XYZ file of C-alpha atoms in Angstrom:
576
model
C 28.577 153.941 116.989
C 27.197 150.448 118.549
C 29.915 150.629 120.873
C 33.537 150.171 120.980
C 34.799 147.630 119.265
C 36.608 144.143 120.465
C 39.986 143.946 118.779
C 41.142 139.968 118.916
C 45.164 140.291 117.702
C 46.691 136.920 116.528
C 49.824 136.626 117.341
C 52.081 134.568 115.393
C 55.698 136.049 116.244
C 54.348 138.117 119.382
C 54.177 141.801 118.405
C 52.610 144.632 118.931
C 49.558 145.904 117.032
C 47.188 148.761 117.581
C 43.815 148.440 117.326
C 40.753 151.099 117.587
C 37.061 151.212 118.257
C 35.521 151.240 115.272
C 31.528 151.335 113.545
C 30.953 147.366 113.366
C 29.842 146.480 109.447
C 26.092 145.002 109.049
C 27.120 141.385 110.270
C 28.445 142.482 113.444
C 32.263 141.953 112.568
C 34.995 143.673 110.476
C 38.324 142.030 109.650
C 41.646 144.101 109.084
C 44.948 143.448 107.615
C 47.523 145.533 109.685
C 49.852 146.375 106.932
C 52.694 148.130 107.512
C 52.444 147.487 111.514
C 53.073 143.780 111.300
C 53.547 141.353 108.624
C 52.143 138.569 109.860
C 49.601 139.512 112.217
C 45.705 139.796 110.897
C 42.853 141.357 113.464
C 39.320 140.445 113.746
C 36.993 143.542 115.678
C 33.895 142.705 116.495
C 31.207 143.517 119.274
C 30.040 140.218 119.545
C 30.207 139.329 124.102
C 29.842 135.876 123.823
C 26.610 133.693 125.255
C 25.997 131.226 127.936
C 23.787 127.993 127.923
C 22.705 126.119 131.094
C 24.110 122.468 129.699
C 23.074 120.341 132.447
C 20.813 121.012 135.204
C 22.568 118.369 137.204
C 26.311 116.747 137.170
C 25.615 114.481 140.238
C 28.952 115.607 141.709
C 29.515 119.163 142.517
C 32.941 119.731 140.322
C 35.674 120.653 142.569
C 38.552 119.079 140.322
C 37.952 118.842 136.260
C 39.543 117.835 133.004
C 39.050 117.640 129.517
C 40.181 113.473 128.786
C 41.534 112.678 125.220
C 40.353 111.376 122.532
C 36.776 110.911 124.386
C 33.587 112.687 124.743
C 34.334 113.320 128.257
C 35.168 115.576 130.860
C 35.912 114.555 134.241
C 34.402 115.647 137.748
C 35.437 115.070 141.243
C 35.246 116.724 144.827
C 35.995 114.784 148.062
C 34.409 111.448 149.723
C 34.767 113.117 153.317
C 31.368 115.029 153.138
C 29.759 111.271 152.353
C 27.051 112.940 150.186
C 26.646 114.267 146.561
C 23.545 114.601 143.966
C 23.888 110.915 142.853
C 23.716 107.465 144.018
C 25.921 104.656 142.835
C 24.087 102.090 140.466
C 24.654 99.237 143.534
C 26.987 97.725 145.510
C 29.590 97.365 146.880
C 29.110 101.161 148.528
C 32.410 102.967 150.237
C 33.171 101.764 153.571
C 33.904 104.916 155.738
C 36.901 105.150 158.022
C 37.177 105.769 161.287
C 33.470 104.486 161.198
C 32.777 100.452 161.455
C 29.623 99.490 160.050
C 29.197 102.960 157.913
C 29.176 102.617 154.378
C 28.739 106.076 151.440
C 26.598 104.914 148.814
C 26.734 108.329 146.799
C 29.147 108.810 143.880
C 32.137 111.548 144.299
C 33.674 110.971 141.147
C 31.865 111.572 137.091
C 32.499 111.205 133.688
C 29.884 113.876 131.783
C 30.034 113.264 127.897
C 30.101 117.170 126.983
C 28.095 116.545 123.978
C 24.682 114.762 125.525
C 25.284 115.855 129.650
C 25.038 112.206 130.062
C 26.707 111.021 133.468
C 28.186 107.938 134.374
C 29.104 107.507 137.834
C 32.746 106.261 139.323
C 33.704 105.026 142.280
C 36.701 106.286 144.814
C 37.591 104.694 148.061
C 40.342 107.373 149.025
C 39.498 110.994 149.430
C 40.032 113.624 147.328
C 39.305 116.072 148.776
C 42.193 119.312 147.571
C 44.367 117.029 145.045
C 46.363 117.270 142.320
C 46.530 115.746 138.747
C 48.028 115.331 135.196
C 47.985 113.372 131.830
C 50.310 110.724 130.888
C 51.792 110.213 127.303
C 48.856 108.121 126.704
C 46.271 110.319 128.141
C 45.519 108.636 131.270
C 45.199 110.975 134.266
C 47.301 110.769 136.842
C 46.010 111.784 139.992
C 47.727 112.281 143.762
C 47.148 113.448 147.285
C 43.924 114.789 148.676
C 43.006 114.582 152.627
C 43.504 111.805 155.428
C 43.588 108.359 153.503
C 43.985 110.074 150.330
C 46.820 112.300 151.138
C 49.584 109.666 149.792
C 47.133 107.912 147.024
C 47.938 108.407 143.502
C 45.109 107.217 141.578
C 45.180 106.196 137.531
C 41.978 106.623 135.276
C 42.218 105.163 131.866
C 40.478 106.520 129.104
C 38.371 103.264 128.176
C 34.789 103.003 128.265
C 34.512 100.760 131.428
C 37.727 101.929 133.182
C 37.245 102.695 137.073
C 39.665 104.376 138.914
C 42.786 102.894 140.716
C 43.854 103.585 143.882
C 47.608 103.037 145.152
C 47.588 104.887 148.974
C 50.489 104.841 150.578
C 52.624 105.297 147.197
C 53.807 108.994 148.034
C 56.377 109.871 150.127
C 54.755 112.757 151.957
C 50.983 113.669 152.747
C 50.051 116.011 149.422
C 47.337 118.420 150.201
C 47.110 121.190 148.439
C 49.411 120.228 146.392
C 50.439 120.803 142.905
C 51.657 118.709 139.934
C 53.807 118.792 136.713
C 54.765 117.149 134.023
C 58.447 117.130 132.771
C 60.216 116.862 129.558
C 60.440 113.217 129.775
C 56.682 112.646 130.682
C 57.883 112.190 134.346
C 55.786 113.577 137.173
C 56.876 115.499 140.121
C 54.569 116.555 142.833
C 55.810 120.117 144.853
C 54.711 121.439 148.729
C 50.952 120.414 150.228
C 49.872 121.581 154.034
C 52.306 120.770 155.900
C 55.451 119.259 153.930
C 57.492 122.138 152.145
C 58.932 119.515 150.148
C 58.975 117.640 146.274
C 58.939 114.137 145.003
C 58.727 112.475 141.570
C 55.861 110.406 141.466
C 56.869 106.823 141.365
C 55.930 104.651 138.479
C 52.447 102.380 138.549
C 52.649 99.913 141.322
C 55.817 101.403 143.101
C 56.360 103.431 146.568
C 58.126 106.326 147.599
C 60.570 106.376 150.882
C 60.741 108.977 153.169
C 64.157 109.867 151.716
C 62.939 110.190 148.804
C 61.657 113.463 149.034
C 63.124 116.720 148.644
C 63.392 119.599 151.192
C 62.032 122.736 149.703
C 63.057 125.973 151.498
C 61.618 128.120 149.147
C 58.346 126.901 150.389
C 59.187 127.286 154.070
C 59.920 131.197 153.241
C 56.621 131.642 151.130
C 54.673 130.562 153.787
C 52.348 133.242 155.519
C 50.309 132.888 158.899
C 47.881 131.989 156.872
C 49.902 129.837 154.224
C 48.817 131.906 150.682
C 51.509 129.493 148.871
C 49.325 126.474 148.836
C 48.921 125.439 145.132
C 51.934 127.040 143.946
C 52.084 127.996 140.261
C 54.653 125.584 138.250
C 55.170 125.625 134.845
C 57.821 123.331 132.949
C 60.060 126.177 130.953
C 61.301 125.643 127.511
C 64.903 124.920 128.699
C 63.363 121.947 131.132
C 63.842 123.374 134.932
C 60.977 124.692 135.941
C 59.014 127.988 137.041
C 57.716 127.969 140.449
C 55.508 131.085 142.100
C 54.407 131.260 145.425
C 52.333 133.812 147.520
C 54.338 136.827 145.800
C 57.913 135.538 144.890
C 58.756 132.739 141.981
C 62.285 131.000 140.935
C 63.475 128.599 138.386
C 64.367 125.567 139.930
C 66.347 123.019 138.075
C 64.337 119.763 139.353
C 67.805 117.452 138.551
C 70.079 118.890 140.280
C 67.562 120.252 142.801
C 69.447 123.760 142.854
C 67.859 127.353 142.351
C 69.141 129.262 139.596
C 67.306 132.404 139.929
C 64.998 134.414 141.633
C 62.530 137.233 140.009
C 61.928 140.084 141.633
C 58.635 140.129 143.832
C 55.438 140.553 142.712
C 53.806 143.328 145.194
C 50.159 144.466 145.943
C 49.678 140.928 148.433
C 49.642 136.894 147.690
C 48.454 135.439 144.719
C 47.993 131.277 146.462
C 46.269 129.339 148.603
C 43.923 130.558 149.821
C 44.506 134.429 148.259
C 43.716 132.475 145.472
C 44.257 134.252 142.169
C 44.978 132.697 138.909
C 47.880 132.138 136.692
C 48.476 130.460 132.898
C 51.895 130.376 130.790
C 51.125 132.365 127.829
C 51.235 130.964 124.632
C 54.805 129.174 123.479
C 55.545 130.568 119.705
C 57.272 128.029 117.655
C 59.213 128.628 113.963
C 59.558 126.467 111.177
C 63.000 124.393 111.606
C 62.859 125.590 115.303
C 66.429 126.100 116.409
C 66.611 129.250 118.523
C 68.511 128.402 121.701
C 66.470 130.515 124.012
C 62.194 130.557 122.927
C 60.317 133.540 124.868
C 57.854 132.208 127.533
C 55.782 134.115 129.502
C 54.130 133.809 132.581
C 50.652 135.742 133.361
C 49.377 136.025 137.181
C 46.634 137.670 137.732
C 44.216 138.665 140.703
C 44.555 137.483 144.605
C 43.850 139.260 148.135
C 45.807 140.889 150.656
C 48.099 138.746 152.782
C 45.764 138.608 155.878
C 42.839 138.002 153.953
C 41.996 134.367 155.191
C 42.807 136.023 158.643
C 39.874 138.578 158.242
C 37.383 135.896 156.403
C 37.386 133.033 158.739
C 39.341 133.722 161.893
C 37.730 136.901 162.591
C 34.186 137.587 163.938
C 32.135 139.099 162.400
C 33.661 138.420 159.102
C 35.882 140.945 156.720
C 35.824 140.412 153.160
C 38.186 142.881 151.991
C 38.465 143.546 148.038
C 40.475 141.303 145.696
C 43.551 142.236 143.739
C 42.428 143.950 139.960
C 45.871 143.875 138.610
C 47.740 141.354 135.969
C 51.122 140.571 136.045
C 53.209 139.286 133.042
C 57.048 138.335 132.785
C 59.472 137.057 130.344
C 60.662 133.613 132.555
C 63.637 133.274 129.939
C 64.760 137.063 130.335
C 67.958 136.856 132.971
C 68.832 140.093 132.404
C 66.912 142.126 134.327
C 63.542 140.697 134.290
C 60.411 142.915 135.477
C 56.541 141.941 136.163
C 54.479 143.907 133.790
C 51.635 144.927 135.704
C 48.432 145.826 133.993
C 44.963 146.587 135.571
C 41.779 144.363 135.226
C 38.360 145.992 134.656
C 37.088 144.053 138.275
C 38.752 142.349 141.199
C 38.812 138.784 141.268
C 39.692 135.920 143.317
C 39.291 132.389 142.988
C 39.209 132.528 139.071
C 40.630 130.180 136.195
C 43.117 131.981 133.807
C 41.631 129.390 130.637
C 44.248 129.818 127.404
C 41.613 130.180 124.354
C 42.378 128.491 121.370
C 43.231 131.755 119.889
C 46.227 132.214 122.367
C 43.954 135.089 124.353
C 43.151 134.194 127.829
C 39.466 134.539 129.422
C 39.691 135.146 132.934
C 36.515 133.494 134.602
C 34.769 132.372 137.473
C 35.686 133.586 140.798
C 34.375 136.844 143.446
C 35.562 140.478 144.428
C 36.264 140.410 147.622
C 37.317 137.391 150.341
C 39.245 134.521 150.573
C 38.907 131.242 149.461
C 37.622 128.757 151.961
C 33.923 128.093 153.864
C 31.834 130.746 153.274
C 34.468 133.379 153.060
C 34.094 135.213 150.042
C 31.316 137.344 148.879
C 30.437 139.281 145.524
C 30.936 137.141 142.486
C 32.543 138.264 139.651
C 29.756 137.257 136.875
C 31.504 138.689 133.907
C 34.253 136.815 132.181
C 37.254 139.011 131.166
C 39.186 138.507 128.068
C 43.016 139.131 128.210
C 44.261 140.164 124.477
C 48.275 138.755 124.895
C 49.884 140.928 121.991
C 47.640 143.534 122.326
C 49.162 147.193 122.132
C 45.710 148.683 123.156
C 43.044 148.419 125.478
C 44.192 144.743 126.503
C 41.407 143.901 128.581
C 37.562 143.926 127.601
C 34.736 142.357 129.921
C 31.883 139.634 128.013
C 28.681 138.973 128.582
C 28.275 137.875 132.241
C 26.794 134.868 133.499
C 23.562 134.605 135.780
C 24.817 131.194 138.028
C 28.021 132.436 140.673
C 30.844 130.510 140.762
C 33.251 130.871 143.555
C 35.321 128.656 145.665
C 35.684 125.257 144.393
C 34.939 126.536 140.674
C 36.362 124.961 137.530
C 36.569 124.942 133.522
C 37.793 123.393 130.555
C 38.228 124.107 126.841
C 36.403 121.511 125.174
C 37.204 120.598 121.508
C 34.825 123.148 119.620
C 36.108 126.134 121.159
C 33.248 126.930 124.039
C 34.378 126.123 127.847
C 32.606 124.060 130.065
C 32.030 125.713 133.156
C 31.200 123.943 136.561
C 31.498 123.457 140.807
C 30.994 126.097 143.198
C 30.944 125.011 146.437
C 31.438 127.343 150.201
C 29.828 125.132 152.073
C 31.599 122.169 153.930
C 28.995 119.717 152.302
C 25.885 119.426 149.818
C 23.815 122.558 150.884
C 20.668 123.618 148.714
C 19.971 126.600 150.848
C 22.813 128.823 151.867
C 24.185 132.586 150.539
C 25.868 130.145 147.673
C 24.363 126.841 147.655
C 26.194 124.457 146.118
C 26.156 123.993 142.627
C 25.976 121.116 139.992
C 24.339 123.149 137.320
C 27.098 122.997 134.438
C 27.418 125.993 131.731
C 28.813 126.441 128.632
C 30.434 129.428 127.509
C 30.843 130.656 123.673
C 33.725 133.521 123.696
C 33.658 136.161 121.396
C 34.705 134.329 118.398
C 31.391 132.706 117.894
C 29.976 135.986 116.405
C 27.748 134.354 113.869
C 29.034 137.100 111.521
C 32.568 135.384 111.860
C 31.123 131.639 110.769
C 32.287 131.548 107.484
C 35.713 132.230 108.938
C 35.765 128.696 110.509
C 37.191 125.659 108.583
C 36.768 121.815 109.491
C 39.797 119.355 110.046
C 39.824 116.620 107.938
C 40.483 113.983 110.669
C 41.059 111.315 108.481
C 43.328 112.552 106.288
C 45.508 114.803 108.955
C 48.325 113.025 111.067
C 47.476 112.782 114.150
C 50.385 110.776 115.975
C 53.647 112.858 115.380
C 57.305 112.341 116.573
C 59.020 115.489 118.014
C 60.805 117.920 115.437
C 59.198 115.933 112.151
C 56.896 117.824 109.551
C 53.424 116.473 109.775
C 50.525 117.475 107.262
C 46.884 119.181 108.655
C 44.298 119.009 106.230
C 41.340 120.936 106.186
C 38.192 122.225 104.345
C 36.452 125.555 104.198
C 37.425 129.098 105.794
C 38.949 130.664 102.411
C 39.715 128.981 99.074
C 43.210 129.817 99.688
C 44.277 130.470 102.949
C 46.417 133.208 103.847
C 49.147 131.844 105.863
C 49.182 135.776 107.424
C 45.804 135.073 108.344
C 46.304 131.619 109.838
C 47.561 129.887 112.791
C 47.768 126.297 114.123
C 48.143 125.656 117.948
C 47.935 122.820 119.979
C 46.502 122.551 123.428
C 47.449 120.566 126.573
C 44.300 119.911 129.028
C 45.170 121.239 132.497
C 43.756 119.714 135.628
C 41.482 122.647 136.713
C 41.236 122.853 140.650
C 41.133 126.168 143.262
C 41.875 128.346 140.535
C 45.001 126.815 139.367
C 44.973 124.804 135.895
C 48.016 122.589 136.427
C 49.702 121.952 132.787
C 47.575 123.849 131.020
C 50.075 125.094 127.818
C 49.424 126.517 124.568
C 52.040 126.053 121.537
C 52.014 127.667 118.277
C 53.403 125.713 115.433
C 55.974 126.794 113.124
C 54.195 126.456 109.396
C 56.546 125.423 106.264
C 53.627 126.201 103.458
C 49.780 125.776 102.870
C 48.663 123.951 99.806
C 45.807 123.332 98.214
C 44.321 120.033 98.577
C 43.169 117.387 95.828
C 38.945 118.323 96.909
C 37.291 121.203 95.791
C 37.982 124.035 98.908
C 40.766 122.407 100.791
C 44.198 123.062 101.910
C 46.924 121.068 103.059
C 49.081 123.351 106.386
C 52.492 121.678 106.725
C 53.774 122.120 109.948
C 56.661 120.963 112.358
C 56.276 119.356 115.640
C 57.552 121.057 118.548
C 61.321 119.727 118.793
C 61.555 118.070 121.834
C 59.161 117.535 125.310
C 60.512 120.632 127.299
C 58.225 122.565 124.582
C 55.612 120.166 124.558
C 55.455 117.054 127.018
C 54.609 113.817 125.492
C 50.604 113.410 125.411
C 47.606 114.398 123.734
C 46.762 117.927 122.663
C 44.264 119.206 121.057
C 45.170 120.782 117.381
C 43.019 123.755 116.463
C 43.627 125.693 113.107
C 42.653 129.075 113.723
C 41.948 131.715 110.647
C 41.564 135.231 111.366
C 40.991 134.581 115.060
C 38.331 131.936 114.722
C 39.174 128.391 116.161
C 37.926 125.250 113.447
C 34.514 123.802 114.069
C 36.142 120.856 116.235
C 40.032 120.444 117.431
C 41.635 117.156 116.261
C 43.540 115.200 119.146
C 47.344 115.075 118.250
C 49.954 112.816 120.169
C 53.081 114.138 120.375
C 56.237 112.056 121.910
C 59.746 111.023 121.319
């Protein structure tokens, strides 16, 4: 036996399958029907740990915030203008004139775009820091950004997804300093913006151009009680639930909060074993949202995964005490049915290593890879210690061993870490920074190498698996609830529609270990056809039915045949 095998379960009504270790075949990689456990579930084993590439020695900006913009070759990269240095100079004038300084001016560049094909790097310029913001995609895939430190705190900021589009800045537009803070999309396509260091409080983010008042934000008590010593409900964890209020965890206890009428309509029970926020920093990702054809259940199962953290005192021990503590990070994951008002319980499974400061990154597949991050510490300067190397793969419907460790990488990544799914399936990994500016030489210098990581279903042995969208003759802008057509070539003469799924997937913005929007849909499929060409097939599908599923934007549509994501995902807008 070469070892024991990795059992990657596709879920497409979210049950239970078993799976075994078993002798891998010749090519590395066995598929299995489970017939007569679940109809409509197929498995794909294979031993295959996934590989890492070094994609660019050098981003220019050390990638504290990141995200995946649509329909372009391009990923984002920010971190803060306060430290006035990065690995890149602007082009030229006009350079950033500091504050508080007369006379000083930053001529180094705080803000990328990396294509994510050719590591090229064009620089951008930002006048307001920042430094520990927030961000999300509008319907037309323009990030919205807000908050960050001192003259950034009330900015929101717009980046358009043109060629020669620079950032603008609007300070003063939000009604309270937002630090810290984290943001989500509604329904609607509407923006709200919840807590930040020092103002327990919520606001909608006002449209382009407009400003908030003072009374127009929201007291938010829940935040006041969540708040430690030492905070640890910084960066809350909010996702938008299928019934439109929304999910809200912080430091150990979460609610549903119904953001119209501003009232809290239940409270889950605590999630023990310490804090799970800022700066206990674990991780957190709604699991993926299943979806029927003709969609008309009134209540659709969503699930919320949390995983990792420190004890409450943690920051206390890192950096308020001499000499410093690092005690050891949470192992344990935590999963719960946010629909489920009955009597609703965290599932609480163990990881094979601690980990703090991670990303929780959805896989095209609907498995999660749990990456980045250290085992033991805090987030903040210099107060964590032993990275976690080795990526972690969550199996979601597994009814086995539900957690296996991949092939580590050789470049730590701890606080100030990031990642992003890109269209072919690998995630781009980036950032790393402890150090309260540019260091070269420290325990953890700072880092602006960039990675690439291929997950498990890049087992050459699985290639012939993987089919190719036909872009041009696949619909790519869909209303909500209509039957739209996915065309594709390759994979299997005639696909097995128990073999197959289609997802779509929202780009989070990726910051401190929390991936803000980040959502994963499966589509309800009416039939697969074969196409007019020689070896293609024509998936019919529905759109999800409304924006509490999916919130108007861009996703990215992968087809996915027995658990191996097409050779490149095709950008779908979804909206009323």
């Amino acid at each position: 036996m070469l070892g024991r095998g990795l059992c990657i379960i596709i879920p497409l009504l979210f049950v239970s399958v078993n799976c075994f270790p078993v002798d891998p075949p010749a090519g590395g990689a066995n598929l299995r029907n489970n017939k007569g456990i679940a109809e409509n579930v197929a498995s794909v084993e294979t031993n295959y740990k996934g590989h890492w590439e070094l994609f660019s020695p050098n981003s220019g900006v050390s990638a504290m915030h990141l995200i995946l913009l649509p329909t372009t070759n391009n990923v984002l990269m920010f971190d803060a203008t306060i430290w006035k240095v990065s690995k890149l100079k602007l082009p030229g004038p006009p350079c950033r004139k500091v504050e508080d300084t007369p006379g000083e001016e930053d001529c180094f560049a705080h803000s990328v775009l990396m294509d994510f094909e050719t590591a090229a790097v064009k620089p951008l310029r930002l006048h307001y820091d920042t430094w520990c913001s927030s961000g999300s995609l509008d319907v037309n895939g323009r990030l919205v950004s807000t908050g960050g430190y001192n003259n950034g705190s009330d900015t929101v900021r717009i980046l358009d997804i043109c060629p020669d589009c620079e950032w603008k800045e609007y300070p003063g537009t939000l009604g309270n300093g937002r630090w810290y803070a984290t943001q989500v999309t509604l329904g609607d396509g509407r923006f709200m913006v919840f807590g930040g260091r020092d103002f327990p409080t919520y606001e909608f983010v006002p449209p382009e151009g407009k400003r908030n008042a003072k009374n127009q934000v929201t007291p938010f008590k829940f935040l006041e009680e969540t708040h430690d010593p030492v905070e640890n409900n910084l960066y809350p964890y909010i996702y938008l639930n299928t019934d439109g209020n929304l999910f809200v965890f912080a430091n150990n206890r979460s609610i549903i909060l119904d953001p119209i009428t501003n009232k809290i309509v239940y409270e889950f029970p605590v999630l023990p074993n310490g804090a799970r926020n800022y700066p206990a920093s674990g991780c957190s990702c709604m699991l993926p949202i299943v979806l029927q054809p003709d969609e008309k259940r009134p209540v659709i199962p969503t699930e919320v995964l949390v995983c990792g953290g420190a004890p409450h005192d943690a920051f206390t021990l890192t950096d308020l005490n001499r000499p410093k503590v690092f005690p050891p990070a949470n192992k344990d994951c935590a999963r719960i049915d946010i629909n489920n008002r009955g009597n609703p319980n965290w599932k609480i499974m163990n990881m094979p290593t601690a980990r703090i400061l991670g990303d929780a990154v959805v896989l095209p597949t609907g498995d999660v890879l749990l990456v980045n991050g250290a085992m033991s510490g805090s987030a903040g300067w210099d107060d964590a210690r032993d990275p976690n190397m080795a990526p972690v793969l969550y199996r979601v419907a597994s009814a086995g061993p539900e957690f296996t460790e991949l092939a580590p990488t050789t470049i730590a990544r701890m606080y100030h870490s990031t990642s992003a799914v890109l269209p072919d399936g690998k995630i781009l990994i980036a950032g790393s920074n402890t150090n309260p500016t540019y260091m070269d030489v420290a325990l953890f210098p700072t880092e602006v190498r960039v990675e690439k990581f291929s997950p498990h279903y890049f087992d050459p042995a699985l290639d012939h698996f993987r089919t190719d969208i036909l872009f041009e003759k696949s619909d790519s802008k869909v209303r909500y609830g209509k039957r739209f057509e996915v065309q594709v070539g390759g994979g299997d003469p005639n696909l097995d529609m128990k073999k197959l799924q289609v997802n779509i997937y929202y780009p989070p913005f990726t910051t401190h270990g929390i991936s803000m929007n980040q959502r994963l849909i499966t589509l309800g499929i009416y039939d697969v056809k074969k196409g007019v060409a020689p070896n293609t097939s024509v998936i019919s599908l529905q759109a999800p039915p409304n924006g509490n599923i999916a919130p108007p934007g861009y996703y990215m549509l992968y087809v996915v045949y027995n658990g191996v994501p097409c050779r490149r995902a095709m950008w779908v807008q979804f909206k009323k």
